[in-house]
Amino acid sequence: MRLTIPEQEIMQPGHLACQGCGGSLAMRYALKVFGKDAILTLPACCWSVIDGPFPYTAVGVPLFHTAFETAAIMASGIKAGLDIQGKTSTNVIAWAGDGGTFDIGMAALSGSAERNDDILYICYDNEAYMNTGIQRSSATPHGAWTTTTPVKHYKRGRKKNIVEIMVAHRVPYTATASVGYPEDFIKKLKKAKETRGFKFLHVLAPCPTGWKSDPKYTVKLAKLAVQTNVFPIYEVEDGIRYRQTIRVKERKPITEYFKYQGRFKHLKEEEVEFIQKRVDEDYEILLRKLS
C-alpha cells in the first residue's frame, strides 16, 4: 500500500493525554490533513483536558472550548461568520467524544446535519465518559464495566448506532474509521475536506484507562475491533451509497478482542457467546446495505 500520511505535524508535543490515548492519535492524524487553515470547536471531553491549560494549547490551530451540548452549533456559527467574510477555504471541525455526540450534543448535531451546514463533525469514540470518571454513555457496548455499570450491573443493551442516525439525515458524507488503520482514516479525512456540506466521521479511539488495557495495545485493540466486526469500517455517501473500505477476510472471535481488556473480564462464557451472536447479526444487516 502506498503511504498517504502527510509528514507535517500540526499537533504539538507536551499535551496532557494519558499514555496510549487513542483520542490523541486521532487528533494528530486529523490535523495532518487539515493543516493550519482549520478551526476546532471542542465541548467537554478528554480533549478539553489534553489540549492543556490556557494559554497553552497542543492543537496548533484556533480552538474554541464550548458548552457540552454545543460543539456542532458553534462550528456552524463560525463557518457562517467566515463565509460572510469571504474566508471560504477555512475548514471548521467540531471535535467531540461519544458523550458529547451520542448523548448531550445530539440535538445540536442533528440540527447542523439537517441544515447541511458545511462543517466536519468528528466523534472520537472511547465508549464512555472517560474524563469525568469512566461513566457509561450510550456508546458503551453491551457487557462493559464502567463506574456507573459495575460488574454485577454491567451495561446491557446495544450501543447506539450513531452512523445510521447520521445516514438518516441524508448528509453528503458519513464514515467510520479506526486509529488502527491510519491510511484509511487519512483518506476519509481528505474526502471529507473536499466534500461540501455536512460530513460526519465516527472514529474508534481506545482508552487504556477506561478499557483497563495496557497502553501498548491501543493500536492492536483498534485493529481487533475491526477484525472481529465489532467496529466495521465503511462509508456512506448521500445517505444511500454504502461502501466497505476495510474488508475482513477471516473474522476473528470476539474473545480475541476481549482478552486485552479488563472491562469485559467479568463476563461468563454464555454472556460472551451472546455478544458474539449479536455482533454477527449486526454485521449481516450491514452487509445487506453494502454496494
Tab-separated table of C-alpha atoms in Angstrom:
chain	number	residue	atom	x	y	z
A	1	MET	CA	0.000	0.000	0.000
A	2	ARG	CA	1.270	3.440	-0.900
A	3	LEU	CA	1.680	5.583	2.206
A	4	THR	CA	-0.599	8.619	2.203
A	5	ILE	CA	0.004	10.051	5.668
A	6	PRO	CA	1.366	13.622	5.448
A	7	GLU	CA	4.702	14.177	7.180
A	8	GLN	CA	3.800	17.582	8.598
A	9	GLU	CA	2.960	17.770	12.304
A	10	ILE	CA	0.481	20.425	13.452
A	11	MET	CA	-0.224	18.936	16.880
A	12	GLN	CA	2.398	19.968	19.397
A	13	PRO	CA	4.230	17.758	21.965
A	14	GLY	CA	3.659	18.273	25.677
A	15	HIS	CA	-0.085	17.596	25.687
A	16	LEU	CA	-1.827	16.030	28.695
A	17	ALA	CA	-3.175	12.784	27.222
A	18	CYS	CA	-2.878	9.526	29.147
A	19	GLN	CA	-0.304	7.044	27.895
A	20	GLY	CA	-1.639	5.172	24.880
A	21	CYS	CA	-4.594	7.543	24.302
A	22	GLY	CA	-6.368	6.711	21.045
A	23	GLY	CA	-8.074	10.105	21.030
A	24	SER	CA	-4.773	11.979	20.878
A	25	LEU	CA	-3.637	9.784	17.989
A	26	ALA	CA	-6.871	10.550	16.118
A	27	MET	CA	-6.354	14.314	16.547
A	28	ARG	CA	-2.768	14.059	15.328
A	29	TYR	CA	-3.905	12.366	12.096
A	30	ALA	CA	-6.758	14.826	11.532
A	31	LEU	CA	-4.522	17.880	11.873
A	32	LYS	CA	-2.011	16.378	9.439
A	33	VAL	CA	-4.733	16.520	6.786
A	34	PHE	CA	-6.324	19.879	7.614
A	35	GLY	CA	-3.136	21.787	8.367
A	36	LYS	CA	-3.070	25.296	9.797
A	37	ASP	CA	-6.129	26.601	7.917
A	38	ALA	CA	-8.608	24.976	10.302
A	39	ILE	CA	-10.642	25.927	13.358
A	40	LEU	CA	-11.766	23.480	16.043
A	41	THR	CA	-14.711	23.553	18.418
A	42	LEU	CA	-14.415	21.341	21.454
A	43	PRO	CA	-17.050	20.531	24.081
A	44	ALA	CA	-16.308	18.982	27.464
A	45	CYS	CA	-14.422	15.757	26.753
A	46	CYS	CA	-10.968	14.248	27.248
A	47	TRP	CA	-9.561	16.653	24.670
A	48	SER	CA	-10.635	19.692	26.684
A	49	VAL	CA	-8.026	18.445	29.181
A	50	ILE	CA	-5.499	17.002	26.725
A	51	ASP	CA	-5.105	20.353	24.969
A	52	GLY	CA	-3.584	21.895	28.106
A	53	PRO	CA	-4.403	24.827	30.409
A	54	PHE	CA	-4.903	28.291	28.905
A	55	PRO	CA	-2.874	29.945	27.372
A	56	TYR	CA	-1.100	26.733	26.352
A	57	THR	CA	-2.531	24.589	23.571
A	58	ALA	CA	-1.379	21.448	21.803
A	59	VAL	CA	-3.503	21.589	18.665
A	60	GLY	CA	-1.650	24.356	16.827
A	61	VAL	CA	-4.835	25.870	15.314
A	62	PRO	CA	-7.551	28.182	16.689
A	63	LEU	CA	-9.664	26.304	19.201
A	64	PHE	CA	-12.981	27.224	20.845
A	65	HIS	CA	-13.934	25.404	24.039
A	66	THR	CA	-17.732	25.174	24.119
A	67	ALA	CA	-20.504	24.003	26.394
A	68	PHE	CA	-21.062	20.232	26.364
A	69	GLU	CA	-24.030	20.320	24.011
A	70	THR	CA	-22.874	22.966	21.534
A	71	ALA	CA	-19.870	21.696	19.530
A	72	ALA	CA	-21.851	21.370	16.294
A	73	ILE	CA	-23.786	24.632	16.507
A	74	MET	CA	-20.641	26.551	17.489
A	75	ALA	CA	-18.872	25.133	14.409
A	76	SER	CA	-21.846	26.069	12.223
A	77	GLY	CA	-21.796	29.632	13.543
A	78	ILE	CA	-18.051	30.023	12.992
A	79	LYS	CA	-18.395	28.705	9.437
A	80	ALA	CA	-21.229	31.150	8.687
A	81	GLY	CA	-19.122	34.031	10.007
A	82	LEU	CA	-16.133	33.004	7.873
A	83	ASP	CA	-18.309	32.731	4.764
A	84	ILE	CA	-19.633	36.283	5.250
A	85	GLN	CA	-16.019	37.468	5.365
A	86	GLY	CA	-15.204	35.544	2.187
A	87	LYS	CA	-12.898	33.125	4.017
A	88	THR	CA	-14.427	30.039	2.465
A	89	SER	CA	-11.293	27.873	2.418
A	90	THR	CA	-11.010	27.508	6.194
A	91	ASN	CA	-12.219	24.133	7.460
A	92	VAL	CA	-14.292	24.196	10.612
A	93	ILE	CA	-14.270	20.985	12.620
A	94	ALA	CA	-16.400	20.034	15.599
A	95	TRP	CA	-14.375	17.528	17.632
A	96	ALA	CA	-16.207	15.657	20.397
A	97	GLY	CA	-16.191	12.437	22.372
A	98	ASP	CA	-19.024	9.933	22.432
A	99	GLY	CA	-20.752	11.590	25.405
A	100	GLY	CA	-20.846	14.956	23.669
A	101	THR	CA	-22.029	13.302	20.460
A	102	PHE	CA	-24.229	10.279	21.181
A	103	ASP	CA	-25.869	11.870	24.239
A	104	ILE	CA	-25.539	15.519	25.271
A	105	GLY	CA	-24.650	17.010	21.881
A	106	MET	CA	-27.211	15.085	19.834
A	107	ALA	CA	-29.710	17.950	19.360
A	108	ALA	CA	-27.139	20.427	18.013
A	109	LEU	CA	-25.551	17.682	15.908
A	110	SER	CA	-28.888	16.751	14.339
A	111	GLY	CA	-29.715	20.407	13.680
A	112	SER	CA	-26.433	21.067	11.856
A	113	ALA	CA	-26.848	17.874	9.834
A	114	GLU	CA	-30.443	18.681	8.888
A	115	ARG	CA	-29.389	22.131	7.628
A	116	ASN	CA	-26.448	20.544	5.798
A	117	ASP	CA	-24.066	23.091	7.317
A	118	ASP	CA	-20.646	22.963	5.670
A	119	ILE	CA	-18.686	21.605	8.636
A	120	LEU	CA	-16.942	18.369	9.564
A	121	TYR	CA	-18.011	16.680	12.791
A	122	ILE	CA	-15.551	14.109	14.170
A	123	CYS	CA	-16.580	11.904	17.078
A	124	TYR	CA	-13.630	10.153	18.714
A	125	ASP	CA	-15.353	7.284	20.454
A	126	ASN	CA	-13.768	5.792	23.576
A	127	GLU	CA	-17.116	4.322	24.648
A	128	ALA	CA	-17.708	6.148	27.963
A	129	TYR	CA	-17.373	9.484	29.737
A	130	MET	CA	-13.675	8.895	30.352
A	131	ASN	CA	-12.505	12.323	31.522
A	132	THR	CA	-15.087	12.579	34.298
A	133	GLY	CA	-14.582	9.124	35.779
A	134	ILE	CA	-15.493	6.423	33.234
A	135	GLN	CA	-19.278	6.698	33.407
A	136	ARG	CA	-21.485	4.798	30.962
A	137	SER	CA	-22.567	6.575	27.763
A	138	SER	CA	-24.949	5.361	25.057
A	139	ALA	CA	-21.806	4.402	23.116
A	140	THR	CA	-20.755	1.939	25.833
A	141	PRO	CA	-21.010	-1.608	24.427
A	142	HIS	CA	-23.079	-4.387	25.934
A	143	GLY	CA	-21.242	-6.192	28.711
A	144	ALA	CA	-18.761	-3.454	29.554
A	145	TRP	CA	-17.799	-2.408	33.054
A	146	THR	CA	-17.896	1.301	33.869
A	147	THR	CA	-18.068	3.077	37.216
A	148	THR	CA	-21.831	3.510	36.749
A	149	THR	CA	-22.279	-0.024	35.380
A	150	PRO	CA	-20.170	-2.117	37.801
A	151	VAL	CA	-19.548	-5.800	37.187
A	152	LYS	CA	-22.776	-7.028	38.823
A	153	HIS	CA	-24.776	-4.500	36.825
A	154	TYR	CA	-22.756	-4.217	33.628
A	155	LYS	CA	-24.040	-2.291	30.609
A	156	ARG	CA	-26.897	-4.126	28.921
A	157	GLY	CA	-28.267	-3.228	25.543
A	158	ARG	CA	-26.847	-2.329	22.171
A	159	LYS	CA	-24.526	0.595	21.608
A	160	LYS	CA	-26.428	3.422	19.902
A	161	ASN	CA	-25.917	3.248	16.138
A	162	ILE	CA	-24.755	6.820	15.585
A	163	VAL	CA	-23.759	6.191	11.964
A	164	GLU	CA	-27.260	5.087	10.961
A	165	ILE	CA	-28.698	8.138	12.731
A	166	MET	CA	-26.469	10.421	10.649
A	167	VAL	CA	-27.166	8.457	7.476
A	168	ALA	CA	-30.877	9.036	8.088
A	169	HIS	CA	-30.182	12.779	7.788
A	170	ARG	CA	-29.006	12.102	4.202
A	171	VAL	CA	-25.846	14.169	4.729
A	172	PRO	CA	-23.230	14.154	1.923
A	173	TYR	CA	-20.669	12.025	3.733
A	174	THR	CA	-20.674	9.687	6.743
A	175	ALA	CA	-17.917	7.211	7.603
A	176	THR	CA	-16.384	5.065	10.295
A	177	ALA	CA	-12.641	4.892	10.893
A	178	SER	CA	-10.143	3.475	13.347
A	179	VAL	CA	-6.797	4.722	14.632
A	180	GLY	CA	-5.623	1.166	13.932
A	181	TYR	CA	-5.980	1.844	10.188
A	182	PRO	CA	-4.440	5.302	9.710
A	183	GLU	CA	-4.174	5.099	5.902
A	184	ASP	CA	-7.932	4.545	5.653
A	185	PHE	CA	-8.590	7.296	8.206
A	186	ILE	CA	-6.407	9.778	6.289
A	187	LYS	CA	-8.199	9.027	3.016
A	188	LYS	CA	-11.559	9.691	4.647
A	189	LEU	CA	-10.331	12.926	6.192
A	190	LYS	CA	-9.169	14.079	2.745
A	191	LYS	CA	-12.516	13.078	1.228
A	192	ALA	CA	-14.374	14.983	3.932
A	193	LYS	CA	-12.138	18.009	3.329
A	194	GLU	CA	-13.072	18.026	-0.368
A	195	THR	CA	-16.801	17.482	0.196
A	196	ARG	CA	-19.139	20.446	0.629
A	197	GLY	CA	-21.934	20.248	3.153
A	198	PHE	CA	-22.164	18.280	6.381
A	199	LYS	CA	-19.676	15.483	6.996
A	200	PHE	CA	-19.553	13.050	9.924
A	201	LEU	CA	-16.663	10.760	10.900
A	202	HIS	CA	-17.009	8.196	13.676
A	203	VAL	CA	-13.530	7.179	14.868
A	204	LEU	CA	-12.900	4.375	17.329
A	205	ALA	CA	-10.264	5.558	19.810
A	206	PRO	CA	-9.351	3.010	22.528
A	207	CYS	CA	-8.849	4.366	26.051
A	208	PRO	CA	-6.392	2.315	28.183
A	209	THR	CA	-7.683	3.913	31.390
A	210	GLY	CA	-11.355	3.146	30.799
A	211	TRP	CA	-10.864	-0.092	28.913
A	212	LYS	CA	-8.439	-1.388	31.563
A	213	SER	CA	-5.938	-2.271	28.871
A	214	ASP	CA	-2.189	-1.946	28.566
A	215	PRO	CA	-1.307	1.284	26.710
A	216	LYS	CA	0.897	-0.705	24.352
A	217	TYR	CA	-2.233	-2.448	22.995
A	218	THR	CA	-4.091	0.678	21.823
A	219	VAL	CA	-3.410	0.175	18.116
A	220	LYS	CA	-3.807	-3.611	18.457
A	221	LEU	CA	-7.257	-3.149	20.009
A	222	ALA	CA	-8.224	-0.619	17.343
A	223	LYS	CA	-7.375	-3.240	14.730
A	224	LEU	CA	-9.057	-6.124	16.571
A	225	ALA	CA	-12.313	-4.163	16.826
A	226	VAL	CA	-12.366	-4.151	13.039
A	227	GLN	CA	-11.089	-7.703	12.552
A	228	THR	CA	-13.834	-9.071	14.846
A	229	ASN	CA	-16.572	-7.000	13.106
A	230	VAL	CA	-17.280	-5.187	16.370
A	231	PHE	CA	-16.497	-1.923	14.552
A	232	PRO	CA	-16.852	-2.348	10.752
A	233	ILE	CA	-15.088	0.241	8.602
A	234	TYR	CA	-17.223	1.735	5.835
A	235	GLU	CA	-18.535	4.966	4.343
A	236	VAL	CA	-21.908	6.210	3.130
A	237	GLU	CA	-22.433	8.922	0.501
A	238	ASP	CA	-25.641	10.971	0.474
A	239	GLY	CA	-27.250	8.555	2.909
A	240	ILE	CA	-27.586	5.918	0.188
A	241	ARG	CA	-24.340	4.517	-1.198
A	242	TYR	CA	-22.620	2.212	1.284
A	243	ARG	CA	-19.045	1.039	0.664
A	244	GLN	CA	-16.819	-1.063	2.898
A	245	THR	CA	-13.291	0.346	2.864
A	246	ILE	CA	-11.608	-2.273	5.085
A	247	ARG	CA	-12.667	-5.819	4.263
A	248	VAL	CA	-12.056	-8.552	6.819
A	249	LYS	CA	-11.146	-11.795	5.020
A	250	GLU	CA	-11.458	-14.016	8.080
A	251	ARG	CA	-13.335	-12.759	11.124
A	252	LYS	CA	-11.599	-13.248	14.466
A	253	PRO	CA	-13.673	-14.303	17.507
A	254	ILE	CA	-14.703	-11.589	19.904
A	255	THR	CA	-12.742	-13.343	22.662
A	256	GLU	CA	-9.583	-12.197	20.877
A	257	TYR	CA	-10.755	-8.584	21.291
A	258	PHE	CA	-11.948	-9.012	24.882
A	259	LYS	CA	-8.854	-10.704	26.284
A	260	TYR	CA	-6.811	-7.485	26.201
A	261	GLN	CA	-9.461	-5.502	28.124
A	262	GLY	CA	-10.252	-5.688	31.829
A	263	ARG	CA	-13.687	-4.084	31.351
A	264	PHE	CA	-15.070	-7.382	29.963
A	265	LYS	CA	-13.170	-9.684	32.331
A	266	HIS	CA	-16.247	-10.407	34.492
A	267	LEU	CA	-18.320	-11.882	31.656
A	268	LYS	CA	-19.197	-15.573	31.728
A	269	GLU	CA	-18.822	-17.805	28.676
A	270	GLU	CA	-22.540	-17.721	27.811
A	271	GLU	CA	-22.572	-13.926	28.023
A	272	VAL	CA	-19.619	-13.696	25.643
A	273	GLU	CA	-21.430	-16.067	23.254
A	274	PHE	CA	-24.497	-13.831	23.420
A	275	ILE	CA	-22.414	-10.789	22.462
A	276	GLN	CA	-20.715	-12.721	19.642
A	277	LYS	CA	-24.120	-13.655	18.231
A	278	ARG	CA	-25.296	-10.055	18.374
A	279	VAL	CA	-22.117	-8.801	16.647
A	280	ASP	CA	-22.633	-11.337	13.862
A	281	GLU	CA	-26.281	-10.306	13.445
A	282	ASP	CA	-25.427	-6.627	13.224
A	283	TYR	CA	-22.724	-7.312	10.651
A	284	GLU	CA	-25.127	-9.321	8.491
A	285	ILE	CA	-27.511	-6.340	8.495
A	286	LEU	CA	-24.669	-4.069	7.344
A	287	LEU	CA	-23.634	-6.484	4.577
A	288	ARG	CA	-27.094	-6.194	3.018
A	289	LYS	CA	-26.577	-2.435	2.641
A	290	LEU	CA	-23.104	-2.550	1.113
A	291	SER	CA	-22.907	-1.999	-2.632
